[in-house]
Short mmCIF file of C-alpha atoms in Angstrom, two decimals:
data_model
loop_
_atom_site.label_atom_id
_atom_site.label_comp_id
_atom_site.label_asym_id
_atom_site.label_seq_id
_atom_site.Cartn_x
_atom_site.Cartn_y
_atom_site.Cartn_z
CA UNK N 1 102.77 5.69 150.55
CA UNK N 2 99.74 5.12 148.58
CA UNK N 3 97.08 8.06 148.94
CA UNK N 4 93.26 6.03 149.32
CA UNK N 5 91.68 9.77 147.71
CA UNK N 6 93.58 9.49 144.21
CA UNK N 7 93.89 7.16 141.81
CA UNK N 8 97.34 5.45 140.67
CA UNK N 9 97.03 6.37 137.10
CA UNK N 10 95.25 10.21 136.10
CA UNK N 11 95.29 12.51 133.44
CA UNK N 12 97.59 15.25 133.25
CA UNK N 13 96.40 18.23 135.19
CA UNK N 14 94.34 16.68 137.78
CA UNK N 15 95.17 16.70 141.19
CA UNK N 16 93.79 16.80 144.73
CA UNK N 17 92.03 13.80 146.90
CA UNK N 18 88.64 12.51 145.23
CA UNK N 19 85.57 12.87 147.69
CA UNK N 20 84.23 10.00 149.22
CA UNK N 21 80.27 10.31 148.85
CA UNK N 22 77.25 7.75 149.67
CA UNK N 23 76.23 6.82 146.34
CA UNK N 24 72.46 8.78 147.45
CA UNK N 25 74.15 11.44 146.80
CA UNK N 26 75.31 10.71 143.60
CA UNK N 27 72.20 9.64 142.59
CA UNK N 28 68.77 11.41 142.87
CA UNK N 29 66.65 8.53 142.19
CA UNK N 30 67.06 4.54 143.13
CA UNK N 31 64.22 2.69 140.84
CA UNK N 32 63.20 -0.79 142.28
CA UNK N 33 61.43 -2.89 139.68
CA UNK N 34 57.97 -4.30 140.84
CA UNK N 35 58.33 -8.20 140.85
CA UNK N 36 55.15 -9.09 138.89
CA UNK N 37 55.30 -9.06 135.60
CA UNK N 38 53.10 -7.14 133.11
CA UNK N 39 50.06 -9.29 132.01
CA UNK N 40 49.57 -8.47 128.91
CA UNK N 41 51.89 -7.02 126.30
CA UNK N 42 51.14 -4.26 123.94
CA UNK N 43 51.84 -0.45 123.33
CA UNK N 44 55.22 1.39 123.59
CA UNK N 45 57.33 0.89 126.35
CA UNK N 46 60.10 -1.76 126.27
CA UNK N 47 59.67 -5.04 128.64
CA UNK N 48 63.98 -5.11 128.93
CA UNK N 49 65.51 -8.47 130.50
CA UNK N 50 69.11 -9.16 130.87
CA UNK N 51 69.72 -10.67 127.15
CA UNK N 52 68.73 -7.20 125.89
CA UNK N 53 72.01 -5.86 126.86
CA UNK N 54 74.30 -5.18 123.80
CA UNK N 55 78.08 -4.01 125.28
CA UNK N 56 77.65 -1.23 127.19
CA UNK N 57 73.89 -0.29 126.30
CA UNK N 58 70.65 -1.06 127.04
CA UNK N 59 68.54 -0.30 124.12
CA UNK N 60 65.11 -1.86 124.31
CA UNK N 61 63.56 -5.29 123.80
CA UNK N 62 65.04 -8.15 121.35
CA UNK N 63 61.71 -10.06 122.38
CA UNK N 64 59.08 -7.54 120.90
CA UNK N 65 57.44 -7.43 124.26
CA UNK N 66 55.77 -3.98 124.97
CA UNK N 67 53.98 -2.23 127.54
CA UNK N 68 50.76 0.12 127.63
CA UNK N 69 50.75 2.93 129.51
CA UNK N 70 47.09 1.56 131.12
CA UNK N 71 49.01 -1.36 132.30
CA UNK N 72 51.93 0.93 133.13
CA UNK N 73 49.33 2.68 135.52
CA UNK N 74 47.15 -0.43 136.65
CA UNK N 75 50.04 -2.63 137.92
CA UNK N 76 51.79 0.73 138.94
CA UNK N 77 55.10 -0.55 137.12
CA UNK N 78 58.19 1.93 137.58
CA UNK N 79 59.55 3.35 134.60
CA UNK N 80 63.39 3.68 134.33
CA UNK N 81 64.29 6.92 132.61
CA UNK N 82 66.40 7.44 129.39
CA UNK N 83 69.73 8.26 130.92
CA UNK N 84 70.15 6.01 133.89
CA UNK N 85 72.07 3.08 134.24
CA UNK N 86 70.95 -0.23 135.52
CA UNK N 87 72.77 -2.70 137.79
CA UNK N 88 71.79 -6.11 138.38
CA UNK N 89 71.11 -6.70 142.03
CA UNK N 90 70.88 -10.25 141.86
CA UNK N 91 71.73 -13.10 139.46
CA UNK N 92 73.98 -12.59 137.28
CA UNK N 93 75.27 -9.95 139.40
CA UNK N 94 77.42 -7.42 139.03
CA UNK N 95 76.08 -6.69 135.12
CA UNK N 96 75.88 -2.79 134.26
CA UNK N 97 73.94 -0.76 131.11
CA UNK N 98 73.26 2.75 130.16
CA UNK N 99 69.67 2.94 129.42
CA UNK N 100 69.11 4.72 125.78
CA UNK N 101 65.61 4.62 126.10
CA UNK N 102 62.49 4.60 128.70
CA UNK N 103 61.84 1.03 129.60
CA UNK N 104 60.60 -1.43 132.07
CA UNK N 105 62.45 -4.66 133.51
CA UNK N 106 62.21 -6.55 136.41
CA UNK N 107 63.55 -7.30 139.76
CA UNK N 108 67.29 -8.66 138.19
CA UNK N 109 68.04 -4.81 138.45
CA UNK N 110 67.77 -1.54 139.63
CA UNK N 111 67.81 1.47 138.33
CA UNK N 112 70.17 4.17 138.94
CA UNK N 113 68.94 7.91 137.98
CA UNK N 114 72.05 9.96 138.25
CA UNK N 115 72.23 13.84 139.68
CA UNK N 116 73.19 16.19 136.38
CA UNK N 117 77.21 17.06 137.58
CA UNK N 118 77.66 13.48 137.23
CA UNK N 119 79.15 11.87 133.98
CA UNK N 120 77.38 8.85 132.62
CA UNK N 121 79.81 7.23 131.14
CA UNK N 122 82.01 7.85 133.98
CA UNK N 123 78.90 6.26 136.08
CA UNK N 124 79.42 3.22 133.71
CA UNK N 125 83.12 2.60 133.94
CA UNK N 126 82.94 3.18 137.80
CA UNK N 127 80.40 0.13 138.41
CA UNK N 128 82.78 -1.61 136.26
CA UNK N 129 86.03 -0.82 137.98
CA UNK N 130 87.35 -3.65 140.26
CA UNK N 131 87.17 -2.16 143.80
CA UNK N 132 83.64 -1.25 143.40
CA UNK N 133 82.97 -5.00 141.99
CA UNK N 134 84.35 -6.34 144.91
CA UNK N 135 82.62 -3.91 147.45
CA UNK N 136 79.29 -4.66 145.65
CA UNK N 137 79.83 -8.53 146.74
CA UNK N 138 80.87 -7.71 149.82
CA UNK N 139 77.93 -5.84 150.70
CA UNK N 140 75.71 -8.23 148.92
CA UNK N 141 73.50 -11.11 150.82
CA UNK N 142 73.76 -14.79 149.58
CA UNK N 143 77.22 -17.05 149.13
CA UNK N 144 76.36 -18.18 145.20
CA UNK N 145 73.52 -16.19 144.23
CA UNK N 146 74.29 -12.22 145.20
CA UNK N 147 71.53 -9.39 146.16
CA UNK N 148 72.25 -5.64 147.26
CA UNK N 149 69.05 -4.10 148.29
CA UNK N 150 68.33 -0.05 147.44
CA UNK N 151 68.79 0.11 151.31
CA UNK N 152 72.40 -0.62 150.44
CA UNK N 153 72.93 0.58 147.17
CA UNK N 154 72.16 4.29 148.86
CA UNK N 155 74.54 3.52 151.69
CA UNK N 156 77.39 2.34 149.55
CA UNK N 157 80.45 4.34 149.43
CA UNK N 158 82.73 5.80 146.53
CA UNK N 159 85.33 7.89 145.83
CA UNK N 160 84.47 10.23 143.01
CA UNK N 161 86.66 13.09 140.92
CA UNK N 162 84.84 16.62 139.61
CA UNK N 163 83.29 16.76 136.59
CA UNK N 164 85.99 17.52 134.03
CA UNK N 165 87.69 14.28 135.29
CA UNK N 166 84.52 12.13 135.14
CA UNK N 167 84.48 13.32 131.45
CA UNK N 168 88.32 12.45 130.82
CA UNK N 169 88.07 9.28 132.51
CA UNK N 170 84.46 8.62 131.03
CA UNK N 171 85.41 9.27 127.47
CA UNK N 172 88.37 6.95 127.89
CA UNK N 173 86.57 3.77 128.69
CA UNK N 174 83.66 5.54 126.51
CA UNK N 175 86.71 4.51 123.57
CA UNK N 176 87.99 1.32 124.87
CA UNK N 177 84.47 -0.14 125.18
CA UNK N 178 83.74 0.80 121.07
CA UNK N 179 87.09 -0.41 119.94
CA UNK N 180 86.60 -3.61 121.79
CA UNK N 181 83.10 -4.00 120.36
CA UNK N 182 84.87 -3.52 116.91
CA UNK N 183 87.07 -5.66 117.66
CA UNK N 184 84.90 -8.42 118.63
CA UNK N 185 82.28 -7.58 115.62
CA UNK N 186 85.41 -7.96 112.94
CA UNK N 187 86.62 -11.32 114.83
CA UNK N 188 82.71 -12.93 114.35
CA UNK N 189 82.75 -12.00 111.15
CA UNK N 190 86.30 -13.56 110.40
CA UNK N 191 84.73 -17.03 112.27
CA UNK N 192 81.23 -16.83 110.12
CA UNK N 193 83.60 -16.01 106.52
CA UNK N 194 85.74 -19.57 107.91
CA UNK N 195 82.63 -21.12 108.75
CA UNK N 196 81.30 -20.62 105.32
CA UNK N 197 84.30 -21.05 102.66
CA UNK N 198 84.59 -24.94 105.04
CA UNK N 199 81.10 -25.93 103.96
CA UNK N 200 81.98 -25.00 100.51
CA UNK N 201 85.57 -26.29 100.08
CA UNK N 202 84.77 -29.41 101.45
CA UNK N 203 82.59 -31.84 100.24
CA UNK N 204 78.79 -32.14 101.69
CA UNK N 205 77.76 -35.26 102.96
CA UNK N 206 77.07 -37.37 100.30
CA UNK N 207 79.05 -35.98 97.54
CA UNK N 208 82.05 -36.17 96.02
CA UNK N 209 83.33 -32.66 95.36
CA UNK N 210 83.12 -29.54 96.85
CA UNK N 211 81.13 -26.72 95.96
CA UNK N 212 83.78 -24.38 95.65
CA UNK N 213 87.43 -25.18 93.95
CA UNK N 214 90.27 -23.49 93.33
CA UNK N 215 91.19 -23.07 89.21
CA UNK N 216 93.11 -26.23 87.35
CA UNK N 217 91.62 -29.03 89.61
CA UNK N 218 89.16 -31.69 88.82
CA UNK N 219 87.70 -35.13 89.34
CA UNK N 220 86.24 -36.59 92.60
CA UNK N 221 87.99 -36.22 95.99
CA UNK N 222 88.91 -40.21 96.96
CA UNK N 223 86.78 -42.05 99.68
CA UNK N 224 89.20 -43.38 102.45
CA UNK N 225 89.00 -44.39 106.13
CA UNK N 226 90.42 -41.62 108.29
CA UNK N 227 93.01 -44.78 109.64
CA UNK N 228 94.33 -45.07 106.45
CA UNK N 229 95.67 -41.34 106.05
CA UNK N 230 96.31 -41.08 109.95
CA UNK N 231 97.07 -42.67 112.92
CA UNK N 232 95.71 -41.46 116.62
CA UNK N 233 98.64 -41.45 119.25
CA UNK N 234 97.15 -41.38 122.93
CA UNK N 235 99.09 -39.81 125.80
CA UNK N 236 100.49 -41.52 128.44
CA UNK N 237 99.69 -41.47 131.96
CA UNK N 238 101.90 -39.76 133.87
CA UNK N 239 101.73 -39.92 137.99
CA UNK N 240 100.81 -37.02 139.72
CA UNK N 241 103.90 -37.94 142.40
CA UNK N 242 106.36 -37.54 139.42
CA UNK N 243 105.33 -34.02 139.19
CA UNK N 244 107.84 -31.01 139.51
CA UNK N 245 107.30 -26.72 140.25
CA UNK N 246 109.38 -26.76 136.75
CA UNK N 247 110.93 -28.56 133.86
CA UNK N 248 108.71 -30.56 131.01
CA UNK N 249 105.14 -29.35 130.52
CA UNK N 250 102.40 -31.67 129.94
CA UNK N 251 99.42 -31.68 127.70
CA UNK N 252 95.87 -32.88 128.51
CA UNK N 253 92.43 -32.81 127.05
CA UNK N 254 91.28 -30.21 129.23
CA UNK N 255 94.39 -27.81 127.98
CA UNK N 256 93.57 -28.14 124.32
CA UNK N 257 91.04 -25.62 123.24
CA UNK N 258 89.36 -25.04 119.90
CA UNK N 259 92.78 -23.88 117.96
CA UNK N 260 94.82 -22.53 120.84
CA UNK N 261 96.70 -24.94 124.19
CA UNK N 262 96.29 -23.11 127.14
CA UNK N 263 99.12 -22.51 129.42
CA UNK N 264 96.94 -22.24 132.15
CA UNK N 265 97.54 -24.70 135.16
CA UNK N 266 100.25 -26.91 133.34
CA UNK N 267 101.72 -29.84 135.22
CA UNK N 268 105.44 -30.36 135.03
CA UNK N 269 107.06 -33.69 135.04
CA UNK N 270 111.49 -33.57 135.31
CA UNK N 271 113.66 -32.94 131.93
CA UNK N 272 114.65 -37.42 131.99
CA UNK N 273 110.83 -37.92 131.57
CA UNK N 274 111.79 -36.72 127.63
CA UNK N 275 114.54 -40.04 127.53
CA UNK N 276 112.03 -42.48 129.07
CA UNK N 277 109.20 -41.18 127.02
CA UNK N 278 110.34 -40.62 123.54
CA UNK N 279 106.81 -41.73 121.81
CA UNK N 280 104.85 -39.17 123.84
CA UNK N 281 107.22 -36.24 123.10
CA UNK N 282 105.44 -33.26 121.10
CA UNK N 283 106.97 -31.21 118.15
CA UNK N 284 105.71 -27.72 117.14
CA UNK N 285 103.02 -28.07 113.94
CA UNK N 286 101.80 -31.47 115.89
CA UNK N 287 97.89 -31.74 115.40
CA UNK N 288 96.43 -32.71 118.76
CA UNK N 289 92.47 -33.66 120.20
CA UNK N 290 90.97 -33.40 123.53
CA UNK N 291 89.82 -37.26 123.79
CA UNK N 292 87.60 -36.51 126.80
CA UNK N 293 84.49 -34.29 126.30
CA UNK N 294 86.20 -33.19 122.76
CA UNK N 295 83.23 -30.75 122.02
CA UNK N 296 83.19 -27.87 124.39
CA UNK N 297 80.85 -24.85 123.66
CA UNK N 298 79.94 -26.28 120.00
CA UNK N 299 83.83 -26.41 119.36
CA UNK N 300 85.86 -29.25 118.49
CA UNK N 301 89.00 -29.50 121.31
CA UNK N 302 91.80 -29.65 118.44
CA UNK N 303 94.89 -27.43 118.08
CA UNK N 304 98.40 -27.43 116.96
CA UNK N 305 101.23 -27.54 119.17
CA UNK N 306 102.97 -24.08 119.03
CA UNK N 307 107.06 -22.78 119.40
CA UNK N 308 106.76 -22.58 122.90
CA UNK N 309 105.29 -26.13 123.85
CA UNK N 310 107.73 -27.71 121.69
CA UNK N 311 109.26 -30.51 123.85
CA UNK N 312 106.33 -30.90 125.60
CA UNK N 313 104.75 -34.27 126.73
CA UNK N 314 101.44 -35.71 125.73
CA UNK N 315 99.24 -36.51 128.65
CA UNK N 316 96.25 -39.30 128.67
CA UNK N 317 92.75 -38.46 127.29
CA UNK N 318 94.45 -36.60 124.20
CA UNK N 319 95.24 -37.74 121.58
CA UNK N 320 98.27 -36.90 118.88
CA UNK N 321 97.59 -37.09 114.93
CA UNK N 322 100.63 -39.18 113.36
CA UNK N 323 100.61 -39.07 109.17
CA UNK N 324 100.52 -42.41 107.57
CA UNK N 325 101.24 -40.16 104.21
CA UNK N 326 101.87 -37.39 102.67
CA UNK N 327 99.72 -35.38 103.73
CA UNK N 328 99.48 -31.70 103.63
CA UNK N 329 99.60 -30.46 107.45
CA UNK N 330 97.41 -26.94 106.70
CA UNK N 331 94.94 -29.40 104.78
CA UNK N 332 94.79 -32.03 107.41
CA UNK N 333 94.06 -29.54 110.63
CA UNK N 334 91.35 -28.16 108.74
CA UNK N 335 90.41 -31.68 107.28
CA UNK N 336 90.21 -33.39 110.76
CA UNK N 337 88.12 -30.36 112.27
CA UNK N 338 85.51 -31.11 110.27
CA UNK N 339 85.57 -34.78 110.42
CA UNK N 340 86.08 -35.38 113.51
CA UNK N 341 83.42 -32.94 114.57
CA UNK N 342 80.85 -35.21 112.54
CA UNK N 343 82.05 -37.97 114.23
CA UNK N 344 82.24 -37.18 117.55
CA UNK N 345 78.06 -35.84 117.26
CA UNK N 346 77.47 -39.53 115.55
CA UNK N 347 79.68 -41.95 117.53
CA UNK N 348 80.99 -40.36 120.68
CA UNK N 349 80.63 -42.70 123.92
CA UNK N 350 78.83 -41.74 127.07
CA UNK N 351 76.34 -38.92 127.78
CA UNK N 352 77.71 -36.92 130.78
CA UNK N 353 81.17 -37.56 129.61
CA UNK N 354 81.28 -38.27 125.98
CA UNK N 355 84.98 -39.31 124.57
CA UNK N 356 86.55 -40.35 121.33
CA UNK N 357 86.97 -44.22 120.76
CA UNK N 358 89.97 -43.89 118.52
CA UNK N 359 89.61 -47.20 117.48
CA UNK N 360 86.16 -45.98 116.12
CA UNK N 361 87.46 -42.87 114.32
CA UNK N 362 90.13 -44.62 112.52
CA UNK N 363 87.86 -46.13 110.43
CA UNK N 364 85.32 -43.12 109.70
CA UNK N 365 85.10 -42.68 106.06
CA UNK N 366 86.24 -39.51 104.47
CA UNK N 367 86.83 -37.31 101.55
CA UNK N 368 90.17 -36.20 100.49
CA UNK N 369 91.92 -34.84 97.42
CA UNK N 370 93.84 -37.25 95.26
CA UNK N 371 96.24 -34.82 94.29
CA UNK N 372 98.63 -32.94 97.17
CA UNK N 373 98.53 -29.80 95.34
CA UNK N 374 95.24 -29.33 95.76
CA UNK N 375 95.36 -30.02 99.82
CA UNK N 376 98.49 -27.65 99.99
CA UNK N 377 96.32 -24.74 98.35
CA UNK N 378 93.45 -25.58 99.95
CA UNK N 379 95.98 -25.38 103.49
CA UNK N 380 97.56 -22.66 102.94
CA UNK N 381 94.12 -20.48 102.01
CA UNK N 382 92.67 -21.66 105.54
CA UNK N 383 96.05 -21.04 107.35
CA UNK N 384 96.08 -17.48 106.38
CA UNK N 385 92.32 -17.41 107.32
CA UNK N 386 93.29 -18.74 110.58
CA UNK N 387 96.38 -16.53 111.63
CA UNK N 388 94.50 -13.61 110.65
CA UNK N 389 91.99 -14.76 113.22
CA UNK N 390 94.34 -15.71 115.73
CA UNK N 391 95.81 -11.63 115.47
CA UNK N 392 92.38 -9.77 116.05
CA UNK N 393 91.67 -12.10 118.98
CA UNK N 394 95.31 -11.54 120.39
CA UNK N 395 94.54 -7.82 119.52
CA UNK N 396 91.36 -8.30 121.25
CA UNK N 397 92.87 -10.02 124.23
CA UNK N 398 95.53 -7.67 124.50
CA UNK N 399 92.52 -4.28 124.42
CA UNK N 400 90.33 -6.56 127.25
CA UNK N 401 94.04 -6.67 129.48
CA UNK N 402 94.44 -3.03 128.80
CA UNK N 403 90.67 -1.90 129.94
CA UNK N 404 91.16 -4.22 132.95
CA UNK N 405 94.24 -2.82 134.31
CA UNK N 406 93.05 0.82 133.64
CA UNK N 407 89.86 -0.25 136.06
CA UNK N 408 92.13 -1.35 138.60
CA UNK N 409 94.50 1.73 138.60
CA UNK N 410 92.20 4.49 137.48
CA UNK N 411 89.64 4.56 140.43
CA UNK N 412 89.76 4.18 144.53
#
């Protein structure tokens, strides 16, 4: 029978029911922002809004906006103390910080000074944990926008260990948060090092070569249209009343993400859909594009199919890249990325739901190497750039699961 006073998952050593407090007792101060802002900025003390956040801190002002302790004291403005966390109350609700230094911020949150036997960054991971989430929403006001008031955030209830335990328990999410900002620092610098070594191995608009080559090649890269080198396949489509629980998957535009196919809410059509549809069949390595809205969060929708989608058919609004040569695969992936980027900003139809005219594309001009050597190097160098990419965000996935299912086993 599961025990409501003890977690699932605890360190060695601990035992005994947790006591359920009011979170005023937890807390010897609730700090409610004043609504108006300061009128005029200058002196010492941070003006903090909700971009200011970096992870799990609160450090100051990214704006350069300060306050003066006369306007501190004229608009009687409420400090929140070095130490404390804050919660947004409304908003984007839900959002928690430990405050490194003394600021000032506004009604988005409120600040929560904690009593001394209680562990900040135990605090922290407990406003994070799921059951509190969820009790925060249900005692907020408002169906899309959420607001607790300090009337509520004093009443609210939680469980809570003793000390030595907040530390244990603190410490580990303390860890998990740093590696996971590591994490996530190493994988934007992997995307900027891409971003950089593709404007320089391929050529700028207007030229002929790139900036950077590797050793033994020479001579201009040849001017073709893209329909020349490639053909663009679109899927086929499929009726929803054909659909099955299990058997063929299908691929559509909104299932092809920036280098990845999500296997998130796949349709299924029955294994004889693979004899009647040979053409729209898809093999592992396959290049495909999200035809509808193919730029989602500055990112082209283009991927290639992997192991476990092999077999799988190609749905309408995307589209499958056939070779018309010999073409290097690496080379072309990396080659259409960028092209078809360019084109979709320049030539893409419709404003609230822009799509690719493949008729169009196939006869955008580009830039490729004459030689296939020189596209296989220039393949495989991105490739490797790419899978190593592809294992710090798994690794990074995999840390994000791992946090999540601690904070749903590790508190009541």
């Amino acid at each position: 029978m599961k025990n409501n006073y003890a977690p699932e998952i605890r360190f060695l050593r601990f035992t005994g029911d947790w006591e359920e407090l009011r979170l005023n007792k937890v807390f010897k101060e609730f700090i409610v922002p004043m609504r108006d802002k300061p009128k005029e900025f200058s002196g010492t003390v941070p003006w903090t809004r909700i971009e200011d956040i970096e992870g799990r801190f609160i450090n100051g002002t990214t704006s350069g906006q300060y306050v003066s302790e006369e306007t501190i004291k004229s608009m009687n403005l409420k400090i929140i103390p070095k130490g404390s966390l804050i919660v947004s109350a409304s908003a984007t609700f839900g959002v928690v910080a430990i405050v490194n230094n003394d600021l000032i911020t506004n009604q988005t949150f409120i600040g929560l000074v904690p009593n001394t036997n209680y562990n900040i960054d135990y605090l922290y991971a407990f406003f994070k944990s799921t059951d509190i989430q969820k009790k925060m929403k249900r005692e907020s006001a408002g169906s899309t926008i959420f607001y607790i008031s300090r009337k509520q955030f004093e009443n609210m209830i939680g469980k809570f260990p003793g000390l030595k335990e907040q530390e244990k328990i603190g410490d580990l999410f303390k860890q998990l948060d740093d590696t996971i900002a590591l994490y996530e620092q190493e994988l934007t610098i992997l995307k900027q090092t891409k971003q950089g070594f593709l404007q320089k191995m391929f050529p700028k608009e207007g030229e002929s070569v790139p900036e950077v080559r590797f050793p033994g090649f020479t001579g201009n890269w040849e001017k073709r249209r893209l329909g020349d080198i490639y053909d663009v396949v679109s899927g086929f489509a499929f009726k929803m009343s054909d659909y099955v629980r299990a058997g063929v998957p299908i691929i559509n535009g909104e299932s092809i993400q920036h280098g990845s196919i999500s296997t998130k809410n796949l349709n299924f059509l029955p294994e004889e859909f693979l004899d009647k549809y040979p053409n729209f069949i898809l093999n592992t390595g396959d290049i495909v594009l999200g035809l509808n809205r193919p730029i989602t969060n500055g990112n082209l929708k283009i991927a290639q199919v992997p192991k476990d989608l092999h077999g799988a058919l190609l749905y309408q609004r995307a589209g499958k890249i056939i070779f018309l040569n010999n073409s290097d695969i690496n080379f072309s992936y990396q080659l259409l990325g960028n092209e078809v980027s360019k084109f979709v900003l320049k030539e893409a139809v419709g404003s609230d739901q822009p799509f690719i005219s493949t008729t169009k594309l196939k006869k955008w001009l580009i830039r490729i190497p004459a030689l296939k050597e020189e596209q296989t190097k220039i393949g495989l160098f991105f490739k490797k750039l790419d899978d190593t990419i592809a294992l710090h965000q798994h690794e990074l996935d995999s840390l994000k699961e791992t946090k999540k299912a601690f904070l749903q086993k590790m508190f009541v």
